[in-house]
């Protein structure tokens, strides 16, 4: 049996990833390709720990958080019950909302990107995405979208961080462009235009 494809969505917070994951999943379903949709941080015990840290219920150093994401990702791949590796080996196409490029971009704001890449080496050796889709949304627009739907107090602080994260994504793509398949789409448009663009750009990878 041929292996399933593995499609990773990336982008800053509010870039429109989960919206596009949903649209792609529906489109694939219409084509008769039933996908397994998942996300990081996961809802495993390690993922729950990360959520508790991110919501401020537990305190942890940035390096500890980066390492927890490494562990969460390995469990996401290797878990016996619903691990991505088993799914892909069974021929199932897997779509994930965030994968290791999120770690490269978000954590390298506070620490060396090379360290983060090295720390995730097990995951990249186990499973590289068939294609990574980066939704490139202007931080101002992403923040506007977030503000419309969620309660946020520190939008200014958030903007400067998201600007840095966006730059770090491009730095990571530059670094790894030779070994990774990356497509970039302009996320500053309406949902359907972005979806059509994604479809055109990933089609060659789904053959
Ligand atoms: P992410 O998963 O990247 O954080 P979401 O898909 O949850 O982003 O989108 C954040 C918010 O912006 C949601 O309320 C969503 O409905 C809205 N949104 C998503 N894509 C667009 C778009 N292209 N134009 C306008 N609003 C959008
Ligand atoms: P989430 O609420 O899922 O945000 P979004 O809808 O934007 O994906 O929270 C995920 C947050 O975790 C997001 O701010 C990015 C961050 N993150 C990391 O810092 N490192 C990682 O490895 C991953 C996967 C996510």
Coordinates of N, CA and C and ligand atoms in Angstrom, one line a residue:
X1 N 0.8 -1.2 0.0 CA 0.0 0.0 0.0 C 0.9 1.3 0.0
X2 N 0.5 2.3 -0.8 CA 1.3 3.5 -0.8 C 1.0 4.3 0.5
X3 N 2.0 5.1 0.9 CA 1.9 5.8 2.1 C 0.9 7.0 1.9
X4 N 0.3 7.5 3.0 CA -0.5 8.7 2.9 C 0.4 9.9 2.9
X5 N -0.2 11.0 2.4 CA 0.5 12.3 2.4 C 0.4 12.9 3.7
X6 N 1.3 13.8 4.0 CA 1.3 14.5 5.3 C 1.5 16.0 5.0
X7 N 0.4 16.8 5.2 CA 0.3 18.2 4.9 C 0.3 19.0 6.2
X8 N 1.3 19.9 6.3 CA 1.4 20.7 7.5 C 1.1 22.2 7.2
X9 N 0.2 22.8 8.0 CA -0.1 24.2 7.9 C 0.6 25.0 8.9
X10 N 1.2 26.1 8.4 CA 1.9 27.0 9.3 C 1.5 28.5 9.1
X11 N 1.8 29.3 10.1 CA 1.5 30.7 10.0 C 1.4 31.3 11.4
X12 N 1.4 32.6 11.5 CA 1.4 33.2 12.8 C -0.1 33.0 13.4
X13 N -0.3 33.3 14.6 CA -1.6 33.2 15.3 C -2.6 34.1 14.5
X14 N -3.7 33.6 14.2 CA -4.7 34.4 13.5 C -4.5 34.5 12.0
X15 N -3.5 33.7 11.5 CA -3.3 33.8 10.0 C -4.3 33.1 9.2
X16 N -5.1 32.3 9.8 CA -6.2 31.6 9.1 C -5.9 30.1 8.8
X17 N -5.0 29.5 9.6 CA -4.7 28.1 9.4 C -5.9 27.2 9.6
X18 N -6.5 27.3 10.8 CA -7.6 26.3 11.1 C -8.7 26.5 10.1
X19 N -9.0 27.7 9.6 CA -10.0 27.9 8.6 C -9.6 27.2 7.3
X20 N -8.4 27.3 6.9 CA -7.9 26.6 5.6 C -7.8 25.1 5.8
X21 N -7.4 24.7 7.0 CA -7.4 23.2 7.2 C -8.8 22.6 7.0
X22 N -9.8 23.3 7.5 CA -11.2 22.9 7.4 C -11.6 22.8 5.9
X23 N -11.3 23.9 5.2 CA -11.7 24.0 3.8 C -11.0 22.9 3.0
X24 N -9.7 22.7 3.3 CA -9.0 21.7 2.5 C -9.5 20.3 2.8
X25 N -9.8 20.0 4.1 CA -10.4 18.7 4.5 C -11.7 18.4 3.7
X26 N -12.5 19.5 3.6 CA -13.8 19.3 2.9 C -13.6 19.0 1.5
X27 N -12.7 19.7 0.9 CA -12.4 19.6 -0.5 C -11.8 18.2 -0.8
X28 N -10.9 17.7 0.1 CA -10.4 16.4 -0.1 C -11.5 15.3 0.0
X29 N -12.4 15.6 1.0 CA -13.5 14.6 1.2 C -14.3 14.5 -0.1
X30 N -14.6 15.7 -0.7 CA -15.4 15.7 -2.0 C -14.7 14.9 -3.1
X31 N -13.4 14.9 -3.0 CA -12.6 14.1 -4.0 C -12.4 12.6 -3.6
X32 N -13.1 12.3 -2.5 CA -13.0 10.9 -2.1 C -11.8 10.6 -1.2
X33 N -11.0 11.6 -0.8 CA -9.8 11.4 0.0 C -10.1 11.8 1.5
X34 N -10.5 10.8 2.3 CA -10.8 11.1 3.7 C -9.5 11.3 4.5
X35 N -9.4 12.5 5.1 CA -8.1 12.8 5.8 C -8.3 12.7 7.3
X36 N -7.1 12.6 7.9 CA -7.1 12.7 9.4 C -6.6 14.0 9.7
X37 N -7.4 14.8 10.4 CA -7.0 16.2 10.7 C -6.6 16.3 12.2
X38 N -5.5 17.0 12.4 CA -4.9 17.0 13.8 C -4.2 18.4 14.0
X39 N -3.7 18.6 15.2 CA -3.1 19.9 15.4 C -2.0 19.8 16.6
X40 N -1.2 20.8 16.6 CA -0.2 20.9 17.7 C -0.4 22.3 18.3
X41 N -0.3 22.5 19.7 CA -0.1 21.5 20.6 C -1.3 20.5 20.6
X42 N -1.0 19.2 21.0 CA -2.0 18.2 20.9 C -2.9 18.2 22.1
X43 N -3.9 17.3 22.2 CA -4.7 17.2 23.4 C -4.2 16.0 24.3
X44 N -3.0 15.6 24.1 CA -2.4 14.5 24.9 C -2.1 15.1 26.3
X45 N -1.6 14.3 27.3 CA -1.2 14.8 28.5 C -0.1 15.8 28.4
X46 N 0.8 15.6 27.5 CA 1.9 16.6 27.3 C 1.4 17.9 26.7
X47 N 0.5 17.7 25.7 CA -0.2 18.9 25.1 C -1.0 19.7 26.2
X48 N -1.6 19.0 27.1 CA -2.4 19.7 28.1 C -1.5 20.5 29.0
X49 N -0.4 19.9 29.3 CA 0.6 20.6 30.1 C 1.0 21.9 29.4
X50 N 1.3 21.8 28.1 CA 1.6 23.0 27.3 C 0.5 24.0 27.4
X51 N -0.7 23.6 27.2 CA -1.9 24.5 27.3 C -2.0 25.2 28.6
X52 N -1.7 24.5 29.7 CA -1.7 25.1 31.0 C -0.6 26.1 31.2
X53 N 0.5 25.9 30.6 CA 1.6 26.9 30.7 C 1.2 28.1 29.8
X54 N 0.6 27.8 28.7 CA 0.3 29.0 27.8 C -0.8 29.8 28.3
X55 N -1.6 29.2 29.1 CA -2.7 30.1 29.7 C -2.3 30.6 31.1
X56 N -1.1 30.4 31.5 CA -0.6 31.0 32.7 C -0.9 30.3 34.0
X57 N -1.5 29.1 33.9 CA -1.8 28.3 35.1 C -0.6 27.7 35.7
X58 N 0.4 27.4 34.8 CA 1.6 26.8 35.3 C 2.8 27.7 34.7
X59 N 3.8 27.9 35.5 CA 4.9 28.7 35.0 C 6.0 27.8 34.5
X60 N 6.7 28.1 33.5 CA 7.9 27.4 33.0 C 8.8 28.3 32.2
X61 N 10.1 27.9 32.2 CA 11.1 28.7 31.4 C 10.8 28.4 29.9
X62 N 11.2 29.3 29.0 CA 11.1 29.2 27.6 C 11.7 27.9 27.1
X63 N 12.9 27.6 27.6 CA 13.6 26.4 27.2 C 12.8 25.1 27.5
X64 N 12.2 25.1 28.7 CA 11.4 24.0 29.1 C 10.2 23.8 28.2
X65 N 9.6 25.0 27.8 CA 8.4 25.0 26.9 C 8.8 24.4 25.6
X66 N 10.0 24.8 25.0 CA 10.4 24.3 23.7 C 10.6 22.8 23.8
X67 N 11.2 22.3 24.9 CA 11.4 20.9 25.0 C 10.1 20.1 25.2
X68 N 9.1 20.8 25.8 CA 7.8 20.1 25.9 C 7.1 19.9 24.5
X69 N 7.3 21.0 23.7 CA 6.8 20.9 22.3 C 7.5 19.7 21.5
X70 N 8.8 19.5 21.8 CA 9.5 18.4 21.2 C 8.9 17.1 21.6
X71 N 8.6 17.0 22.9 CA 8.0 15.7 23.4 C 6.6 15.5 22.9
X72 N 5.8 16.6 22.9 CA 4.4 16.6 22.4 C 4.4 16.1 20.9
X73 N 5.4 16.6 20.1 CA 5.5 16.3 18.7 C 5.8 14.8 18.5
X74 N 6.8 14.3 19.3 CA 7.1 12.9 19.2 C 6.0 12.0 19.5
X75 N 5.2 12.4 20.6 CA 4.0 11.6 20.9 C 3.0 11.7 19.8
X76 N 2.9 12.9 19.2 CA 1.9 13.1 18.1 C 2.2 12.2 17.0
X77 N 3.5 11.9 16.8 CA 4.0 11.1 15.7 C 3.8 9.6 16.0
X78 N 4.2 9.3 17.3 CA 4.5 7.9 17.6 C 3.5 7.2 18.4
X79 N 2.5 7.9 19.0 CA 1.5 7.3 19.9 C 0.9 6.1 19.2
X80 N 0.8 5.0 20.0 CA 0.2 3.8 19.4 C -1.2 3.9 19.0
X81 N -1.9 4.8 19.8 CA -3.4 4.9 19.6 C -3.8 5.6 18.4
X82 N -3.2 6.8 18.2 CA -3.6 7.7 17.1 C -2.4 8.4 16.5
X83 N -1.2 7.9 16.6 CA 0.0 8.5 16.1 C -0.1 8.7 14.6
X84 N 0.5 9.9 14.1 CA 0.5 10.2 12.7 C 1.3 9.2 11.9
X85 N 2.4 8.6 12.4 CA 3.2 7.7 11.6 C 2.3 6.5 11.2
X86 N 1.6 5.9 12.2 CA 0.7 4.8 11.8 C -0.3 5.1 10.8
X87 N -0.9 6.3 10.9 CA -1.9 6.7 9.9 C -1.3 6.8 8.5
X88 N -0.2 7.5 8.4 CA 0.5 7.6 7.1 C 0.9 6.3 6.5
X89 N 1.4 5.4 7.4 CA 1.7 4.0 6.9 C 0.5 3.2 6.5
X90 N -0.7 3.6 7.0 CA -1.9 2.9 6.6 C -2.4 3.5 5.3
X91 N -1.8 4.5 4.8 CA -2.2 5.1 3.5 C -3.1 6.3 3.7
X92 N -3.3 6.8 5.0 CA -4.2 7.9 5.3 C -3.5 9.2 5.1
X93 N -4.1 10.2 4.4 CA -3.6 11.5 4.3 C -3.8 12.3 5.6
X94 N -2.8 12.8 6.2 CA -2.9 13.6 7.4 C -2.7 15.1 7.2
X95 N -3.6 15.9 7.8 CA -3.4 17.3 7.7 C -3.2 17.8 9.1
X96 N -2.1 18.5 9.4 CA -1.9 19.1 10.7 C -1.8 20.6 10.7
X97 N -2.5 21.2 11.8 CA -2.4 22.6 12.0 C -1.2 22.8 12.9
X98 N -0.1 23.1 12.4 CA 1.2 23.3 13.0 C 2.0 22.0 13.1
X99 N 3.3 22.2 12.9 CA 4.3 21.1 13.1 C 5.6 21.7 13.4
X100 N 6.7 21.1 13.0 CA 8.0 21.6 13.6 C 8.4 23.0 13.2
X101 N 7.9 23.5 12.0 CA 8.3 24.9 11.7 C 7.7 25.9 12.7
X102 N 6.6 25.5 13.4 CA 6.1 26.4 14.5 C 7.2 26.5 15.6
X103 N 7.8 25.4 15.9 CA 8.8 25.5 16.9 C 10.0 26.3 16.5
X104 N 10.4 26.1 15.2 CA 11.6 26.8 14.7 C 11.3 28.3 14.8
X105 N 10.1 28.7 14.4 CA 9.8 30.2 14.3 C 9.5 30.8 15.7
X106 N 8.6 30.1 16.5 CA 8.2 30.7 17.8 C 9.4 30.7 18.8
X107 N 10.1 29.6 18.9 CA 11.1 29.5 20.0 C 12.4 30.2 19.6
X108 N 12.6 30.4 18.3 CA 13.9 31.0 18.0 C 13.8 32.5 18.2
X109 N 12.7 33.0 18.6 CA 12.6 34.4 19.1 C 13.4 34.6 20.3
X110 N 13.4 33.6 21.2 CA 14.1 33.7 22.5 C 15.4 32.8 22.6
X111 N 15.6 31.9 21.6 CA 16.8 31.1 21.7 C 17.3 30.7 20.3
X112 N 18.4 30.0 20.2 CA 19.0 29.8 18.9 C 18.2 28.9 18.1
X113 N 17.9 29.3 16.8 CA 17.1 28.4 15.9 C 17.8 27.1 15.7
X114 N 19.1 27.1 15.6 CA 19.8 25.8 15.3 C 19.6 24.9 16.5
X115 N 19.5 25.4 17.7 CA 19.2 24.5 18.8 C 17.8 23.9 18.7
X116 N 16.9 24.7 18.3 CA 15.5 24.2 18.1 C 15.4 23.2 17.0
X117 N 16.1 23.4 15.9 CA 16.1 22.5 14.8 C 16.7 21.2 15.2
X118 N 17.8 21.3 16.0 CA 18.5 20.1 16.4 C 17.6 19.3 17.4
X119 N 17.0 20.0 18.3 CA 16.1 19.4 19.3 C 14.9 18.6 18.7
X120 N 14.6 19.1 17.4 CA 13.5 18.4 16.7 C 13.9 17.4 15.7
X121 N 15.2 17.1 15.8 CA 15.8 16.2 14.7 C 15.1 14.8 14.6
X122 N 14.7 14.3 15.8 CA 14.0 13.0 15.7 C 12.8 13.1 14.9
X123 N 12.0 14.2 15.1 CA 10.7 14.3 14.3 C 11.0 14.5 12.8
X124 N 12.0 15.3 12.5 CA 12.2 15.6 11.1 C 12.8 14.3 10.4
X125 N 13.5 13.5 11.2 CA 14.0 12.2 10.6 C 12.8 11.2 10.4
X126 N 11.9 11.3 11.4 CA 10.8 10.3 11.3 C 9.8 10.6 10.2
X127 N 9.4 11.9 10.1 CA 8.4 12.3 9.1 C 8.5 13.8 8.7
X128 N 9.0 14.0 7.5 CA 8.9 15.3 6.9 C 7.6 15.5 6.2
X129 N 7.0 16.7 6.3 CA 5.8 16.9 5.6 C 6.0 16.7 4.1
X130 N 5.0 16.1 3.4 CA 5.0 16.0 2.0 C 5.1 17.5 1.5
X131 N 4.3 18.3 2.1 CA 4.4 19.8 1.8 C 4.0 20.6 3.1
X132 N 4.7 21.7 3.3 CA 4.3 22.6 4.3 C 3.7 23.9 3.7
X133 N 2.5 24.2 4.1 CA 1.8 25.4 3.6 C 1.9 26.5 4.6
X134 N 2.6 27.6 4.2 CA 2.7 28.7 5.0 C 1.7 29.8 4.6
X135 N 0.8 30.1 5.5 CA -0.2 31.2 5.2 C 0.4 32.5 5.7
X136 N 0.8 33.3 4.7 CA 1.5 34.6 5.1 C 0.5 35.7 5.3
X137 N 0.2 36.0 6.5 CA -0.8 37.0 6.8 C -0.1 38.1 7.6
X138 N -0.4 39.4 7.2 CA 0.2 40.5 7.8 C -0.2 40.5 9.3
X139 N 0.8 40.7 10.2 CA 0.5 40.7 11.7 C -0.7 41.6 12.0
X140 N -0.8 42.8 11.4 CA -1.9 43.7 11.7 C -3.2 43.1 11.4
X141 N -3.3 42.4 10.2 CA -4.5 41.8 9.8 C -4.9 40.6 10.7
X142 N -3.8 39.8 11.0 CA -4.0 38.6 11.9 C -4.5 39.1 13.3
X143 N -4.0 40.2 13.8 CA -4.4 40.7 15.1 C -5.9 41.2 15.1
X144 N -6.2 41.8 14.0 CA -7.6 42.3 13.8 C -8.5 41.1 13.8
X145 N -8.1 40.1 13.1 CA -9.0 38.9 13.1 C -9.1 38.3 14.5
X146 N -8.0 38.2 15.2 CA -8.1 37.6 16.6 C -8.9 38.5 17.5
X147 N -8.7 39.8 17.4 CA -9.4 40.7 18.3 C -10.9 40.7 18.1
X148 N -11.4 40.4 16.9 CA -12.8 40.3 16.6 C -13.4 39.2 17.3
X149 N -12.7 38.1 17.5 CA -13.3 36.9 18.0 C -12.8 36.5 19.4
X150 N -11.8 37.1 19.9 CA -11.3 36.6 21.2 C -11.0 37.8 22.1
X151 N -10.9 37.6 23.4 CA -10.6 38.7 24.3 C -9.1 38.8 24.4
X152 N -8.6 39.9 24.0 CA -7.1 40.1 24.2 C -6.7 41.4 24.7
X153 N -5.9 41.4 25.7 CA -5.5 42.7 26.3 C -4.2 43.3 25.8
X154 N -3.3 42.4 25.4 CA -2.0 42.8 25.1 C -1.7 42.8 23.6
X155 N -2.6 43.5 22.8 CA -2.5 43.4 21.4 C -1.2 44.0 20.9
X156 N -0.8 45.1 21.5 CA 0.4 45.8 21.0 C 1.6 44.9 21.2
X157 N 1.7 44.3 22.4 CA 2.8 43.4 22.7 C 2.8 42.2 21.7
X158 N 1.6 41.8 21.4 CA 1.4 40.6 20.6 C 1.9 40.9 19.2
X159 N 1.6 42.1 18.7 CA 1.9 42.5 17.3 C 3.5 42.4 17.1
X160 N 4.2 43.0 18.0 CA 5.7 43.0 17.8 C 6.2 41.6 17.9
X161 N 5.6 40.7 18.7 CA 6.0 39.3 18.8 C 5.7 38.6 17.4
X162 N 4.5 38.8 17.0 CA 4.1 38.1 15.7 C 4.9 38.6 14.5
X163 N 5.3 39.9 14.5 CA 6.2 40.3 13.5 C 7.5 39.6 13.5
X164 N 8.0 39.4 14.7 CA 9.3 38.6 14.9 C 9.1 37.2 14.4
X165 N 8.0 36.6 14.8 CA 7.7 35.2 14.5 C 7.7 35.0 13.0
X166 N 7.0 35.9 12.3 CA 6.9 35.9 10.8 C 8.3 35.9 10.2
X167 N 9.1 36.8 10.7 CA 10.5 36.9 10.2 C 11.2 35.6 10.4
X168 N 11.0 35.0 11.6 CA 11.7 33.7 11.9 C 11.2 32.6 11.0
X169 N 10.0 32.6 10.6 CA 9.5 31.6 9.7 C 10.3 31.7 8.4
X170 N 10.4 32.9 7.9 CA 11.2 33.0 6.6 C 12.6 32.7 6.8
X171 N 13.2 33.0 7.9 CA 14.6 32.6 8.2 C 14.7 31.0 8.2
X172 N 13.7 30.4 8.8 CA 13.8 28.9 8.8 C 13.6 28.3 7.4
X173 N 12.7 29.0 6.6 CA 12.5 28.5 5.2 C 13.8 28.6 4.4
X174 N 14.4 29.7 4.6 CA 15.7 30.0 3.9 C 16.7 28.9 4.3
X175 N 16.8 28.6 5.6 CA 17.8 27.6 6.1 C 17.5 26.2 5.6
X176 N 16.2 25.9 5.5 CA 15.8 24.5 5.2 C 15.2 24.3 3.8
X177 N 15.2 25.3 3.0 CA 14.5 25.3 1.7 C 15.0 24.2 0.8
X178 N 16.2 23.7 1.0 CA 16.7 22.6 0.2 C 16.2 21.2 0.5
X179 N 15.8 21.1 1.8 CA 15.3 19.7 2.2 C 13.8 19.7 2.5
X180 N 13.2 20.8 2.5 CA 11.7 20.8 2.8 C 11.0 21.4 1.6
X181 N 9.7 20.9 1.5 CA 8.9 21.4 0.4 C 7.9 22.4 1.0
X182 N 8.1 23.7 0.7 CA 7.3 24.7 1.3 C 6.6 25.5 0.2
X183 N 5.3 25.8 0.5 CA 4.6 26.7 -0.4 C 4.1 27.8 0.5
X184 N 4.2 29.0 -0.1 CA 3.7 30.2 0.7 C 2.5 30.8 -0.1
X185 N 1.5 31.1 0.7 CA 0.3 31.7 0.1 C 0.0 33.0 0.8
X186 N -0.5 34.0 0.1 CA -0.8 35.3 0.6 C -2.1 35.1 1.4
X187 N -2.0 35.3 2.8 CA -3.2 35.1 3.7 C -4.0 36.3 3.9
X188 N -3.7 37.4 3.2 CA -4.4 38.7 3.4 C -5.6 38.9 2.5
X189 N -6.2 37.7 2.0 CA -7.3 37.8 1.1 C -8.5 37.1 1.7
X190 N -9.6 37.0 0.9 CA -10.7 36.3 1.5 C -10.5 34.8 1.4
X191 N -11.2 34.1 2.3 CA -10.9 32.7 2.6 C -10.9 31.8 1.3
X192 N -11.9 32.1 0.5 CA -12.1 31.2 -0.7 C -10.9 31.4 -1.7
X193 N -10.4 32.7 -1.8 CA -9.3 33.0 -2.7 C -8.0 32.2 -2.2
X194 N -7.8 32.3 -0.9 CA -6.7 31.6 -0.3 C -6.8 30.1 -0.5
X195 N -8.0 29.6 -0.3 CA -8.2 28.2 -0.4 C -7.9 27.7 -1.9
X196 N -8.4 28.5 -2.9 CA -8.1 28.1 -4.3 C -6.6 28.1 -4.6
X197 N -5.9 29.1 -4.0 CA -4.5 29.2 -4.2 C -3.8 28.0 -3.6
X198 N -4.2 27.7 -2.4 CA -3.6 26.5 -1.7 C -3.8 25.3 -2.5
X199 N -5.0 25.1 -3.0 CA -5.3 23.9 -3.8 C -4.4 23.8 -5.0
X200 N -4.3 24.9 -5.7 CA -3.4 24.9 -6.9 C -2.0 24.5 -6.6
X201 N -1.5 25.1 -5.5 CA -0.1 25.0 -5.1 C 0.2 23.6 -4.6
X202 N -0.7 22.9 -3.9 CA -0.4 21.6 -3.3 C -0.7 20.5 -4.2
X203 N -1.6 20.7 -5.2 CA -2.0 19.6 -6.1 C -0.8 18.8 -6.6
X204 N 0.3 19.4 -7.1 CA 1.4 18.6 -7.6 C 2.0 17.7 -6.5
X205 N 1.8 18.0 -5.3 CA 2.4 17.1 -4.2 C 1.4 16.0 -3.8
X206 N 0.2 16.0 -4.3 CA -0.8 15.0 -3.9 C -0.9 13.9 -4.9
X207 N -0.1 14.0 -6.0 CA -0.2 12.9 -7.0 C 0.2 11.6 -6.5
Ligands
LIG1 P1 -5.4 30.4 13.1 O1 -5.9 29.0 13.1 O2 -4.3 30.6 12.1 O3 -5.2 31.0 14.4 P2 -8.2 31.0 12.3 O4 -8.4 30.1 11.0 O5 -8.7 30.5 13.6 O6 -6.6 31.2 12.4 O7 -8.7 32.4 11.9 C1 -8.7 33.4 12.9 C2 -10.0 34.3 12.8 O8 -10.0 34.9 11.5 C3 -11.2 33.4 12.8 O9 -12.2 34.1 13.5 C4 -11.6 33.2 11.3 O10 -12.9 33.0 11.1 C5 -11.1 34.5 10.7 N1 -10.5 34.3 9.4 C6 -9.8 33.3 8.9 N2 -9.4 33.4 7.6 C7 -9.9 34.7 7.3 C8 -9.8 35.5 6.0 N3 -9.2 35.0 5.0 N4 -10.4 36.7 6.1 C9 -11.1 37.1 7.2 N5 -11.2 36.4 8.3 C10 -10.6 35.2 8.4
LIG2 P1 -3.3 27.9 19.5 O1 -4.2 28.5 20.5 O2 -3.5 26.6 18.9 O3 -3.0 29.1 18.4 P2 -3.3 29.0 16.8 O4 -4.8 29.0 16.6 O5 -2.7 30.3 16.4 O6 -2.5 27.9 16.3 O7 -1.9 28.0 20.2 C1 -0.8 27.6 19.7 C2 0.3 28.5 20.2 O8 1.5 27.7 20.4 C3 0.7 29.5 19.1 O9 0.9 30.8 19.7 C4 2.1 29.0 18.6 C5 2.6 28.2 19.8 N1 3.5 27.1 19.4 C6 4.8 27.2 19.8 O10 5.3 28.1 20.5 N2 5.7 26.1 19.5 C7 5.3 25.1 18.8 O11 6.1 24.1 18.5 C8 3.9 25.0 18.4 C9 3.4 23.8 17.6 C10 3.0 26.0 18.7

